[in-house]
Short mmCIF file of C-alpha atoms and ligand atoms in Angstrom, two decimals:
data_model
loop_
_atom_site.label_atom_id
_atom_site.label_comp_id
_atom_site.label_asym_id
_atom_site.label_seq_id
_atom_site.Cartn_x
_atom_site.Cartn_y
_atom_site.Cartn_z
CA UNK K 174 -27.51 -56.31 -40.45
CA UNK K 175 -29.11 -56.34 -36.72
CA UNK K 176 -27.49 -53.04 -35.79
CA UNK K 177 -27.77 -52.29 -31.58
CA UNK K 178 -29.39 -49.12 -31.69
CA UNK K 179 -29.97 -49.21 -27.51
CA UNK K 180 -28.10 -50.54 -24.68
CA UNK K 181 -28.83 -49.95 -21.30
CA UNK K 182 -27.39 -50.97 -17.99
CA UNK K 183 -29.33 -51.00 -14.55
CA UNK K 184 -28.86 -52.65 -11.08
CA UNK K 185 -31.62 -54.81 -9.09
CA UNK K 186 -31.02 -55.81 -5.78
CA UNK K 187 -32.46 -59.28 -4.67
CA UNK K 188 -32.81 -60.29 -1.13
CA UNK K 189 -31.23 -63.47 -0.04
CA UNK K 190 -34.59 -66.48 -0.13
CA UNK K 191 -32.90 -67.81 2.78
CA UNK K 192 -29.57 -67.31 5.11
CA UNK K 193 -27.08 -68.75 3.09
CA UNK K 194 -23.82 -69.34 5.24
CA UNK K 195 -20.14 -71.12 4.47
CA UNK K 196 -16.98 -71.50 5.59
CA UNK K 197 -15.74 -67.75 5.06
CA UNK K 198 -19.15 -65.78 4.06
CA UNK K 199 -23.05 -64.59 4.06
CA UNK K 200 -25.08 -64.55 1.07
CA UNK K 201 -25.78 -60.75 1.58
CA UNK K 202 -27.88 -60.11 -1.34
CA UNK K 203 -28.14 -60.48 -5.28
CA UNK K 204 -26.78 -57.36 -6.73
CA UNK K 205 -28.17 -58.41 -10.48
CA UNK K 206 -27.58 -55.99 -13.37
CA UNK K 207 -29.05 -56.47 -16.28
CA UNK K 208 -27.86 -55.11 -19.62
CA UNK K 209 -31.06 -54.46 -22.07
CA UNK K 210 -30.18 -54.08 -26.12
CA UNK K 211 -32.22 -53.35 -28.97
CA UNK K 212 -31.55 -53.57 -32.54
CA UNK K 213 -32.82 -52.43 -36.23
CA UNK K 214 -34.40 -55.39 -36.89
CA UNK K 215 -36.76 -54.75 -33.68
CA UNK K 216 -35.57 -57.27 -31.27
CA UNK K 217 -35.20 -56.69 -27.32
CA UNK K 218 -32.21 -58.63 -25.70
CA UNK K 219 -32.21 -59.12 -21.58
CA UNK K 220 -29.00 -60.29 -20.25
CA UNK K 221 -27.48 -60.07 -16.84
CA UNK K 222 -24.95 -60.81 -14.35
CA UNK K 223 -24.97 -61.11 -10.29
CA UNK K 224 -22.40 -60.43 -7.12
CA UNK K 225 -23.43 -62.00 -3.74
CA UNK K 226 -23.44 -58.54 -2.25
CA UNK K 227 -20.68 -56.15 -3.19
CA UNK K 228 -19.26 -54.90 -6.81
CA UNK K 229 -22.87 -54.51 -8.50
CA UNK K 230 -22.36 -50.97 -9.03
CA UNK K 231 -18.36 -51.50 -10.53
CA UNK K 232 -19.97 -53.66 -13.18
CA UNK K 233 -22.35 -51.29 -13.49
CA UNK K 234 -20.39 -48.39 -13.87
CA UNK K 235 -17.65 -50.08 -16.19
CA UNK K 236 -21.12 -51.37 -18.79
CA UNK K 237 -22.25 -47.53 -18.89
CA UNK K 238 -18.80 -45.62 -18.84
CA UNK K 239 -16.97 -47.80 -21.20
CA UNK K 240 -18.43 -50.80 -22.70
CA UNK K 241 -22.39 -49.73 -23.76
CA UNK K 242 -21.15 -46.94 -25.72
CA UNK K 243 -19.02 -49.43 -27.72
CA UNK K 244 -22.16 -51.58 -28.77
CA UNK K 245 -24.10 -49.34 -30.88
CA UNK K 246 -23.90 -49.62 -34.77
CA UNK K 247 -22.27 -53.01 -34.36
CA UNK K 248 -23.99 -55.95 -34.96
CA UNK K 249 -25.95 -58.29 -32.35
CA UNK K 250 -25.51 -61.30 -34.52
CA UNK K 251 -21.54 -61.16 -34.48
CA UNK K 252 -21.28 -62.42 -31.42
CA UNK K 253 -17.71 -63.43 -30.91
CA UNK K 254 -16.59 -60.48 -32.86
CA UNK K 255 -18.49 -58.00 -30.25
CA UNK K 256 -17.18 -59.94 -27.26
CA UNK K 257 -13.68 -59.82 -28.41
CA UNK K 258 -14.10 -56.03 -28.54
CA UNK K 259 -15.42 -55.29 -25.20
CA UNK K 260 -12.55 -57.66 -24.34
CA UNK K 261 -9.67 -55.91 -25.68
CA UNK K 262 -11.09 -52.64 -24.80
CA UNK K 263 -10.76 -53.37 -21.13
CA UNK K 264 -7.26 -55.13 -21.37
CA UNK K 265 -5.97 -53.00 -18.46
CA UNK K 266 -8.68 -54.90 -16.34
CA UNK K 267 -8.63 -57.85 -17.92
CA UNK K 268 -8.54 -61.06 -16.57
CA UNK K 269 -10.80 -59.39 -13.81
CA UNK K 270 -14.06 -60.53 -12.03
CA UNK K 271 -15.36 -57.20 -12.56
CA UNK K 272 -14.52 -56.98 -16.51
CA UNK K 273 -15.96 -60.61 -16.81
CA UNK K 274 -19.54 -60.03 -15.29
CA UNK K 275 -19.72 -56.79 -17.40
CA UNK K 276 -19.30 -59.02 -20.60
CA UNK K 277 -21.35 -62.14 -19.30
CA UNK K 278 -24.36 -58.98 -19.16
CA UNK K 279 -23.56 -58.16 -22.14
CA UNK K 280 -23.34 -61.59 -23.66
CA UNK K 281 -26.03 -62.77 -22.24
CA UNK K 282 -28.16 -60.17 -23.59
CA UNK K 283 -26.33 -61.24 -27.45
CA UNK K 284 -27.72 -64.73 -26.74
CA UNK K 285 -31.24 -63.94 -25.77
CA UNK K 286 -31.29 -62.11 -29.38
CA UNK K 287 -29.73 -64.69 -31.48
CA UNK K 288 -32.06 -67.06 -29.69
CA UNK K 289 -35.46 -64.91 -30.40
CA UNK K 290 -34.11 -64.59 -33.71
CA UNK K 291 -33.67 -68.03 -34.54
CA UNK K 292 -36.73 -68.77 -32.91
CA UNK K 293 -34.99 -71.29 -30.57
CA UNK K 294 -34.51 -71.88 -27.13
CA UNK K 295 -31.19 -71.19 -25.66
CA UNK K 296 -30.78 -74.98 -24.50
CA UNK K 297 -31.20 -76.64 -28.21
CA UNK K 298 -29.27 -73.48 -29.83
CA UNK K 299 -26.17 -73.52 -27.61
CA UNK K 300 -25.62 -77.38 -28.59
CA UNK K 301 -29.14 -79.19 -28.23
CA UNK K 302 -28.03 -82.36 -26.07
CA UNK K 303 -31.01 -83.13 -24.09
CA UNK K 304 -33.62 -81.16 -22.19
CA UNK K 305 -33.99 -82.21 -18.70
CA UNK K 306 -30.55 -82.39 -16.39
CA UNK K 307 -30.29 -84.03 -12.71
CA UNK K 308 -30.22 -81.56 -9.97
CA UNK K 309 -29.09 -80.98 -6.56
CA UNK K 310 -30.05 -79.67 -3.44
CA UNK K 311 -27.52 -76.99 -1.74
CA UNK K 312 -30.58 -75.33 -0.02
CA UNK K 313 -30.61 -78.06 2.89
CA UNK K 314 -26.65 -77.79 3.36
CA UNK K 315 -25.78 -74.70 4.61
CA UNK K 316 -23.10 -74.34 7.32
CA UNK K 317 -25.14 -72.75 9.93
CA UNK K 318 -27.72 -75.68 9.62
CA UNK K 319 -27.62 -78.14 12.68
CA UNK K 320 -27.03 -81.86 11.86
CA UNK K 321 -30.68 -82.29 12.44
CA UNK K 322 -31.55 -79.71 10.07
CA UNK K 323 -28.93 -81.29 7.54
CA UNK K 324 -30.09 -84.99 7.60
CA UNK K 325 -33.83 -83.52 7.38
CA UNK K 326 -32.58 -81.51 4.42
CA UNK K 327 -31.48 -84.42 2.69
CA UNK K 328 -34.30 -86.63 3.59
CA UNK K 329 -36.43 -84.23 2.29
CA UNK K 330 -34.25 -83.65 -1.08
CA UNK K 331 -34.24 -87.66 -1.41
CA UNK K 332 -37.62 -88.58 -0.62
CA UNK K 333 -38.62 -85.98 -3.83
CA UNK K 334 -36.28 -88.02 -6.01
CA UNK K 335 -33.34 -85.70 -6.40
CA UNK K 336 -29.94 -87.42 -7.14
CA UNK K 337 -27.67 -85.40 -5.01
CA UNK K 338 -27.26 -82.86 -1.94
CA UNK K 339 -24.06 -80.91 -1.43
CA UNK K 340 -23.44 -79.99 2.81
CA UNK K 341 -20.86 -77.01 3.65
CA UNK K 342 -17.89 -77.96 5.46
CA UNK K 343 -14.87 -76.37 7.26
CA UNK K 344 -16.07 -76.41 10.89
CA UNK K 345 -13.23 -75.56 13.18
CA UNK K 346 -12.71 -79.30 14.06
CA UNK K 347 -12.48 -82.07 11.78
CA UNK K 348 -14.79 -84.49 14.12
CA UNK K 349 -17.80 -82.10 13.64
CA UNK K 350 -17.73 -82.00 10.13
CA UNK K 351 -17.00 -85.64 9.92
CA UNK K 352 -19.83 -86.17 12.12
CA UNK K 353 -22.73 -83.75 10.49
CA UNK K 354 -21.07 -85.93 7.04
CA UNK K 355 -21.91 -89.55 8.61
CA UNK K 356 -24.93 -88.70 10.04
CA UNK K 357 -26.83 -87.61 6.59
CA UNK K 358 -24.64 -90.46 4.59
CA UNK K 359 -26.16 -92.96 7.34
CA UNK K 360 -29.80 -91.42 6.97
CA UNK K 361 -30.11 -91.78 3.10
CA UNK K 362 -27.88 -94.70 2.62
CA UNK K 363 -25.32 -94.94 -0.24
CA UNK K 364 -27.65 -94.24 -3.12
CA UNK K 365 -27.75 -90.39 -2.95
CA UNK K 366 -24.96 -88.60 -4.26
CA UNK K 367 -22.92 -86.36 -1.36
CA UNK K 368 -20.97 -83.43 -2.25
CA UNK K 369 -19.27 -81.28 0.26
CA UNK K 370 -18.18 -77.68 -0.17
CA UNK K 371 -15.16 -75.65 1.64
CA UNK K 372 -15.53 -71.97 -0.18
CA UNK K 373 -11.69 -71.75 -0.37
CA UNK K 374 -11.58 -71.97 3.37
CA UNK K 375 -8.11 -74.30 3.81
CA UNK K 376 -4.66 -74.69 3.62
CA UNK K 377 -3.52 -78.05 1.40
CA UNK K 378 -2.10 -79.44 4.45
CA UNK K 379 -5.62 -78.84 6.13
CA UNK K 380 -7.31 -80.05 2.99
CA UNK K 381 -5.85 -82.92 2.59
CA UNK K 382 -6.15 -84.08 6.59
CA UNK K 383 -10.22 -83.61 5.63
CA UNK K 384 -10.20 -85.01 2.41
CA UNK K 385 -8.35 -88.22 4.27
CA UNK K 386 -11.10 -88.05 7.33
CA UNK K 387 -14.09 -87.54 4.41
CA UNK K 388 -13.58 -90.75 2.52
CA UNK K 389 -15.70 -93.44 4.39
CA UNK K 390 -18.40 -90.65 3.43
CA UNK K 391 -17.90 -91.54 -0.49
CA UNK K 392 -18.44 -88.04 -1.68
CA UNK K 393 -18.85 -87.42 -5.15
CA UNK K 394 -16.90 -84.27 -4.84
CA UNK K 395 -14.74 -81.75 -2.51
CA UNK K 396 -15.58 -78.48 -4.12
CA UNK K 397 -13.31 -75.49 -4.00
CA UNK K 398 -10.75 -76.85 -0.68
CA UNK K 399 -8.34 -74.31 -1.23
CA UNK K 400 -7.68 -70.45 -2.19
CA UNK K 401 -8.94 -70.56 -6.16
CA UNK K 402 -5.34 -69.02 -7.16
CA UNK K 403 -3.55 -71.83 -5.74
CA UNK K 404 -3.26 -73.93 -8.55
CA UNK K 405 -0.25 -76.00 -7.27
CA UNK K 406 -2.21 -76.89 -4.31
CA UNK K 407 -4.93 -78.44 -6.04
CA UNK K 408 -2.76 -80.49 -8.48
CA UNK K 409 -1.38 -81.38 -5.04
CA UNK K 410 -4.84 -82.12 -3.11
CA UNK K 411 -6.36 -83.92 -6.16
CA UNK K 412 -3.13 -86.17 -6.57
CA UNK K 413 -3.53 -87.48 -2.74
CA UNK K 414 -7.53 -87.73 -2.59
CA UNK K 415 -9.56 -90.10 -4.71
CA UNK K 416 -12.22 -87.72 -3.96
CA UNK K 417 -12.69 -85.59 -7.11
CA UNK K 418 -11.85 -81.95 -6.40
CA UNK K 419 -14.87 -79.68 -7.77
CA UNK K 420 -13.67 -76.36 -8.63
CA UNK K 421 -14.80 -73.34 -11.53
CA UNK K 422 -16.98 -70.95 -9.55
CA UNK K 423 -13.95 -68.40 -8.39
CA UNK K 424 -12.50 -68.25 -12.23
CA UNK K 425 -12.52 -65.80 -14.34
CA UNK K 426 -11.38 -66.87 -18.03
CA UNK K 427 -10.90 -69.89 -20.60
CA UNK K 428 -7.28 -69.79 -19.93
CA UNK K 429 -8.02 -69.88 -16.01
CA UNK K 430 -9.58 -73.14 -16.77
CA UNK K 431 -7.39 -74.39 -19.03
CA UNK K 432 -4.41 -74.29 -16.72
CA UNK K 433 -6.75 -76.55 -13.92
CA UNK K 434 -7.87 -78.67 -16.50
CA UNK K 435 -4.13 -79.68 -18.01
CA UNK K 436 -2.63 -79.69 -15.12
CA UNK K 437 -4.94 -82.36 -13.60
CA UNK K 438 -6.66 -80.20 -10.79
CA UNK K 439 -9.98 -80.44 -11.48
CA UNK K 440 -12.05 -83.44 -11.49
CA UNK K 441 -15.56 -81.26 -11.78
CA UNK K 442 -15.76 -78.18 -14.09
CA UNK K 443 -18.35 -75.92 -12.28
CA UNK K 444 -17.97 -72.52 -14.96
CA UNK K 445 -20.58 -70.05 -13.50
CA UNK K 446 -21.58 -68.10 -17.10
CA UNK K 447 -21.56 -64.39 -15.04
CA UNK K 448 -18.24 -65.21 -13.76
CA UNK K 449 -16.49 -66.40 -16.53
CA UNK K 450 -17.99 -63.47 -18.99
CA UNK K 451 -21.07 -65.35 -20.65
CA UNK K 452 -22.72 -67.87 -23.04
CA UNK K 453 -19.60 -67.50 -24.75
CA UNK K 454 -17.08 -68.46 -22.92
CA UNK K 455 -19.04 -70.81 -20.99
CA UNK K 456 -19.75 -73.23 -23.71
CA UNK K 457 -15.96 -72.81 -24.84
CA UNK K 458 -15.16 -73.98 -21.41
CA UNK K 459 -17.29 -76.72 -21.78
CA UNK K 460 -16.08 -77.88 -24.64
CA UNK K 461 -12.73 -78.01 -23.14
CA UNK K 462 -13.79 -79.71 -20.26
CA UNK K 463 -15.26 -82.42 -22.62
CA UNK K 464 -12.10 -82.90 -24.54
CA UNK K 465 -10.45 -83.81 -21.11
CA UNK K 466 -13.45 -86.33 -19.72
CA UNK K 467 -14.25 -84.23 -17.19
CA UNK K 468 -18.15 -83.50 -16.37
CA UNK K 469 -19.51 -80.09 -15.90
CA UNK K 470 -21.78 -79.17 -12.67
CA UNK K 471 -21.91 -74.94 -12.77
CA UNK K 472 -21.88 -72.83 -9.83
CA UNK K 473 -25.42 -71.40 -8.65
CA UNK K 474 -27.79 -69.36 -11.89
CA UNK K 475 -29.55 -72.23 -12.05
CA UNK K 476 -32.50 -70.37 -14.37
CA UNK K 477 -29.79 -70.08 -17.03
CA UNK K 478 -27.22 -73.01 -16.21
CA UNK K 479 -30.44 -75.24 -17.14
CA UNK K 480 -30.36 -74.45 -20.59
CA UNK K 481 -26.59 -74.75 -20.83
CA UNK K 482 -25.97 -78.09 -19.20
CA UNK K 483 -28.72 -79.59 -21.53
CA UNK K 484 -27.22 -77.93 -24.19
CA UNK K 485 -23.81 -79.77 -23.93
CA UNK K 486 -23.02 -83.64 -23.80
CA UNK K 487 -20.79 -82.96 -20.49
CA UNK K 488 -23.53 -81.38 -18.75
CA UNK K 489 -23.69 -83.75 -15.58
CA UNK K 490 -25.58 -81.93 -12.50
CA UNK K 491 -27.79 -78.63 -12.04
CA UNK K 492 -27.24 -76.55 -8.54
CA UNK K 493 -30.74 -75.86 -7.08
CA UNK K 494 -30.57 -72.37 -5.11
CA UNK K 495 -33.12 -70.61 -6.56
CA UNK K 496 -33.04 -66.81 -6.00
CA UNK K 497 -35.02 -64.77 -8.73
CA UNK K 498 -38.12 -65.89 -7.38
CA UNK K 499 -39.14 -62.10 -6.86
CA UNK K 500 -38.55 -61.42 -9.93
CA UNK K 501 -39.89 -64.09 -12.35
CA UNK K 502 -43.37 -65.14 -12.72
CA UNK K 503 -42.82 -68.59 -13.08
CA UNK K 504 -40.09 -70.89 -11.80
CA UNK K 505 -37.40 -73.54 -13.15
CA UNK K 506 -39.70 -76.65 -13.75
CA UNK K 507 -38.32 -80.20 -12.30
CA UNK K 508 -39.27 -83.34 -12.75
CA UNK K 509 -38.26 -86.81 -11.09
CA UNK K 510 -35.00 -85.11 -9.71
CA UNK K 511 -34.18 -83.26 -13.14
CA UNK K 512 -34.00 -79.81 -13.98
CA UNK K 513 -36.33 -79.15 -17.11
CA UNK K 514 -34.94 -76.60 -19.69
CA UNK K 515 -37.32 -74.10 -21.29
CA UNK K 516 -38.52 -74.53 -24.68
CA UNK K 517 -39.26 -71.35 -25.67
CA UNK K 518 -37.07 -68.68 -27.35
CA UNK K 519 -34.38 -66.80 -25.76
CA UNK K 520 -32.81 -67.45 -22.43
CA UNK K 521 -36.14 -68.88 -20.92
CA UNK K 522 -36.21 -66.79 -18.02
CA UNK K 523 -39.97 -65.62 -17.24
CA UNK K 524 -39.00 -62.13 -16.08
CA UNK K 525 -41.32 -59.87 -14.15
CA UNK K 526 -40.80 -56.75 -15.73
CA UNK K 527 -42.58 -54.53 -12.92
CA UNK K 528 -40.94 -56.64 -10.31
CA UNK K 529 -37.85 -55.65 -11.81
CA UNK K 530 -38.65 -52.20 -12.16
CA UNK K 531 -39.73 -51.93 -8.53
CA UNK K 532 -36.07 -53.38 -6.94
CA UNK K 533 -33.90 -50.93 -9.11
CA UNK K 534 -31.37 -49.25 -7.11
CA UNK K 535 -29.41 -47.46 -10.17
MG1 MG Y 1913 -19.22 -73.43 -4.03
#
């Protein structure tokens, strides 16, 4: 038995490293809350979650109101079983983004046990594939960057060996996103991976007109083109493009996926772990995504998606935005383009403890 004894919730707000603009919104800041559990057996669990500005204190509230109280007496090493309770407790607010980055805290914090327990890293115990994973550059791409700034964002991003750079795109006019496109495709030639990314910014009819306009680019993918609840639209879109159409970050649940993924709308599987409601579900996705041929690439986290890509065969790209800098003492390691895993127990992320302590808000 590894009886929770303690579970606490708190909320850390992170400023935005840099302005971070797309199609529809501002990086505001990183509301992160963390979930902290101890058990019997004397382990210490940190897991957390994020919002991109607003909702931090609605996951908080739901973790100390409903779900925390749940977690004491049962035990950490039951994993699913404890998930699937929190789960059907909140069925009235389930499938929710709210519900799901209360569990992924929660879940998160499960895996950093079983991890310390087993003495493991979180990259070789969620499946063990291989410990280093290619990333890319979304720093450089931001909508508000000039063309300049793009190309010397990609430049940059090539020139230290990294496979890929994703640009934003949904500029009122076709021409100037075709243009700011052409101009960093003709600047690092066709050996760097370009993906572009819309935030759920168009119609299918628009969509489609861009994807058509996009194609002399050769873009390895079109990431979220359309409202993420439009699932006809994207069977549509990805039917009519041969540009695969990148989408995962905007839902919320294994069956969320599942409908994309059998009905042929994804050609990227980009599960964010806070979004979907943790290690858990994450790797389930995954493994669904792997059943289907389809690679995964998550959205943002990279500190923990690291460990999870390497864990699974699938695993095809990391997303470098890193944003815990203030509160971490030492950062995601790369090497020749590639995203190194940690290999020591737990989640791997060095957190600063009084750094952490200094930015709580609740
Ligand atoms: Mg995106």
């Amino acid at each position: 038995m590894s009886a929770i004894t303690q579970a606490t919730a708190y909320l850390v707000d992170l400023e935005v490293e840099t302005v971070r603009t797309d199609a529809v919104q501002s990086f505001l800041k990183q509301e992160t809350v963390f979930v902290a559990l101890e058990t019997a057996d004397g382990l210490s669990g940190l897991g957390y979650s994020y919002t991109i500005g607003t909702g931090g204190t609605a996951v908080l509230a739901l973790l100390r109101d409903h779900l925390l109280p749940r977690l004491i007496g049962k035990d950490a090493r039951n994993v699913e079983a404890v998930w699937s309770d929190l789960f059907w407790s909140t069925h009235a607010t389930t499938v929710g983004a709210i519900t799901s980055l209360a569990l992924a805290a929660v879940d998160t914090a499960l895996w950093d046990l079983r991890c310390l327990r087993a003495a493991e890293p979180l990259w070789r115990l969620a499946g063990g594939y291989r410990q280093q994973v290619p990333l890319y550059d979304t720093e450089g791409g931001w909508l508000h960057l000039t063309t300049d700034e793009l190309v010397a964002g990609a430049l940059a991003s090539q020139k230290a060996g990294w496979p890929g750079v994703k640009l934003k795109v949904g500029k009122p006019r076709v021409h100037e996103d075709l243009e700011r496109l052409r101009a960093v495709r003709d600047a690092v030639g066709p050996s760097l991976d370009i993906m572009v990314d819309a935030n759920q910014s168009m119609t299918y009819a628009e969509a489609k007109r861009r994807a058509a306009a996009f194609e002399v680019v050769d873009l390895s993918w079109f990431e979220e083109p359309l409202p993420a609840d439009d699932l006809t639209g994207h069977v549509r879109l990805a039917a009519a493009t041969s540009i695969p159409i990148a989408v995962g970050e905007s839902l919320y649940s294994v069956s969320q996926f599942r409908e994309y993924v059998a009905a042929g709308a994804a050609g990227i599987v980009q599960v964010d772990v806070a979004r979907v409601g943790g290690i858990t579900p994450w790797l389930k996705v995954a493994h669904l995504a792997e059943a289907f041929n389809l690679e995964v690439c998550p959205h943002f986290l990279m500190e923990i998606h690291v460990s999870l890509t390497a864990a699974v065969p699938n695993g095809r790209y990391v997303e470098h935005i890193p944003q815990l800098r203030a509160i971490t003492r030492s950062e995601m390691p790369v090497v020749d383009g590639h995203a190194v895993a940690p290999d020591v127990p737990g989640l791997g992320i060095d957190w600063d403890s009084d750094a952490i302590d200094d930015r709580r808000v609740s």
